[in-house]
Each structure stands twice: as C-alpha cells, then as structure tokens.
Amino acid sequence: MSALMVVLGAAVGAPVRFLVDLELKRRFGEGFPWGTLAVNVVGSLALGSLLALPLSPELSALLGVGLCGALTTYSTFAYETVQLSRTGSRGRALVNVLAHLCLGVGSAWVGLTVAGALLG
C-alpha cells in the first residue's frame, strides 16, 4: 500500500514542480533557477511540517515521500548550479548553493518548529 501512496503523491508533486519552474522562468527569465529554489524551499517547509504531525505510514508515504519527494529536486539543483558555474556565472552559482542551504534547511526547521508548537 505504501508504494502506491508514494506513486500517487509523486503524480501530483512532479507536475507541480514542472509548472512552477515554467511559470517562474516566464516571469523572471532563465538567469537564475528561481523555480528549483522555490519548490525546494516550499517542499522543505512542507516536509518539516509533516514530520511534526502524527501521520499514519500511508499518509507519510503519500505526502512526505511521494508529494514532497517529487516536488523537490536535488539533482536539478546540482545540475543548474554546475551550469551557472560553467557559463561564467560563478557568483550566481554560489548564491544558488547558499540560498538552497540556508532557505531549504531553514524552512524545514521552521515547519517542524511551528507545526510542533501548534500541536502543543
């Protein structure tokens, strides 16, 4: 049952990631990977929040592994960072790494902390 839940969550998370990336490229151009940063930060916040909740294994598989796992993307982050560096945008590559690290980990911490506090 858990594998099916992961598939169902991923069926939502992956298209959302794709659409967010397309929209942010349309709005801001392709000079910086805003879409990847956005989905990784939102996904980290969501996963941090979910981890504070008493969820069933099935719901954890659906929302945590499936949805958040497919919404976020480490491989695209890595690829885009390398591409920025290779095309002479080393400063942007560094900003991308620092933004993902600080905002990603920070948002997971905020999600876990806030959801945990709300649960009492």
Coordinates of C-alpha atoms in Angstrom, one line a residue:
M1 CA 0.0 0.0 0.0
S2 CA 2.8 2.5 0.8
A3 CA 4.4 2.1 -2.7
L4 CA 1.0 3.1 -4.2
M5 CA 0.8 6.1 -1.9
V6 CA 4.2 7.2 -3.0
V7 CA 3.2 6.9 -6.6
L8 CA 0.0 8.9 -6.1
G9 CA 1.9 11.7 -4.2
A10 CA 4.6 11.8 -6.9
A11 CA 1.9 12.1 -9.6
V12 CA 1.0 15.4 -8.0
G13 CA 4.4 16.7 -6.9
A14 CA 6.3 16.2 -10.2
P15 CA 3.8 18.2 -12.4
V16 CA 3.6 20.9 -9.8
R17 CA 7.4 21.2 -9.8
F18 CA 7.4 21.4 -13.6
L19 CA 4.6 24.0 -13.7
V20 CA 6.2 26.2 -11.0
D21 CA 9.5 26.1 -12.9
L22 CA 7.9 27.1 -16.2
E23 CA 6.0 30.0 -14.6
L24 CA 9.0 31.4 -12.8
K25 CA 11.1 31.2 -15.9
R26 CA 8.4 33.0 -17.8
R27 CA 8.2 35.8 -15.1
F28 CA 11.9 36.2 -14.2
G29 CA 13.8 34.7 -17.1
E30 CA 16.4 32.0 -17.0
G31 CA 19.3 33.8 -15.5
F32 CA 18.8 32.2 -12.1
P33 CA 17.0 28.9 -11.2
W34 CA 14.1 30.5 -9.3
G35 CA 11.8 27.6 -9.9
T36 CA 14.0 25.0 -8.4
L37 CA 14.8 27.2 -5.4
A38 CA 11.1 27.8 -4.9
V39 CA 10.0 24.2 -5.0
N40 CA 12.9 23.1 -2.8
V41 CA 12.1 25.7 -0.2
V42 CA 8.4 25.0 -0.2
G43 CA 8.9 21.3 -0.2
S44 CA 11.3 21.5 2.7
L45 CA 8.8 23.6 4.7
A46 CA 6.1 21.1 3.9
L47 CA 8.2 18.1 4.9
G48 CA 9.4 19.8 8.1
S49 CA 5.8 20.5 9.0
L50 CA 4.6 16.9 8.1
L51 CA 7.3 15.4 10.3
A52 CA 5.8 17.1 13.4
L53 CA 2.4 15.5 12.7
P54 CA 1.3 12.1 14.0
L55 CA 0.6 10.7 10.5
S56 CA -0.1 7.1 9.5
P57 CA 2.6 5.4 7.5
E58 CA 0.3 5.6 4.4
L59 CA -0.2 9.3 4.8
S60 CA 3.5 9.8 5.4
A61 CA 4.3 7.9 2.2
L62 CA 1.7 9.9 0.2
L63 CA 2.7 13.4 1.4
G64 CA 6.3 13.1 2.6
V65 CA 7.9 10.6 0.3
G66 CA 5.6 11.0 -2.7
L67 CA 4.5 14.6 -2.8
C68 CA 7.4 16.3 -1.2
G69 CA 9.9 13.9 -2.7
A70 CA 8.7 14.6 -6.2
L71 CA 8.1 18.3 -5.7
T72 CA 11.7 18.9 -4.5
T73 CA 14.8 18.1 -6.6
Y74 CA 18.4 17.8 -5.6
S75 CA 19.6 16.7 -9.0
T76 CA 18.2 19.7 -10.8
F77 CA 19.7 22.0 -8.1
A78 CA 23.1 20.3 -8.7
Y79 CA 22.8 20.5 -12.5
E80 CA 21.7 24.1 -12.5
T81 CA 24.5 25.1 -10.1
V82 CA 27.1 23.4 -12.3
Q83 CA 25.7 25.1 -15.4
L84 CA 25.8 28.5 -13.8
S85 CA 29.4 28.0 -12.9
R86 CA 30.4 26.6 -16.3
T87 CA 28.8 29.5 -18.2
G88 CA 30.7 32.1 -16.2
S89 CA 28.1 32.9 -13.6
R90 CA 30.1 31.7 -10.6
G91 CA 28.6 34.3 -8.3
R92 CA 25.1 33.2 -9.1
A93 CA 26.2 29.6 -8.6
L94 CA 27.4 30.4 -5.2
V95 CA 24.2 32.3 -4.3
N96 CA 22.2 29.4 -5.5
V97 CA 24.1 27.0 -3.2
L98 CA 23.9 29.3 -0.2
A99 CA 20.2 30.0 -0.9
H100 CA 19.3 26.4 -1.1
L101 CA 21.3 25.5 2.0
C102 CA 20.0 28.4 4.2
L103 CA 16.5 28.6 2.9
G104 CA 16.0 24.9 2.5
V105 CA 17.3 23.9 5.9
G106 CA 15.8 27.0 7.5
S107 CA 12.3 26.3 6.1
A108 CA 12.4 22.7 7.2
W109 CA 13.3 23.8 10.7
V110 CA 10.6 26.5 10.7
G111 CA 8.0 23.9 9.5
L112 CA 9.0 21.4 12.2
T113 CA 9.1 24.0 14.9
V114 CA 5.9 25.8 14.1
A115 CA 3.9 22.6 13.5
G116 CA 5.3 21.1 16.6
A117 CA 4.4 24.2 18.6
L118 CA 0.8 24.2 17.2
L119 CA 0.4 20.6 18.3
G120 CA 1.4 21.6 21.8

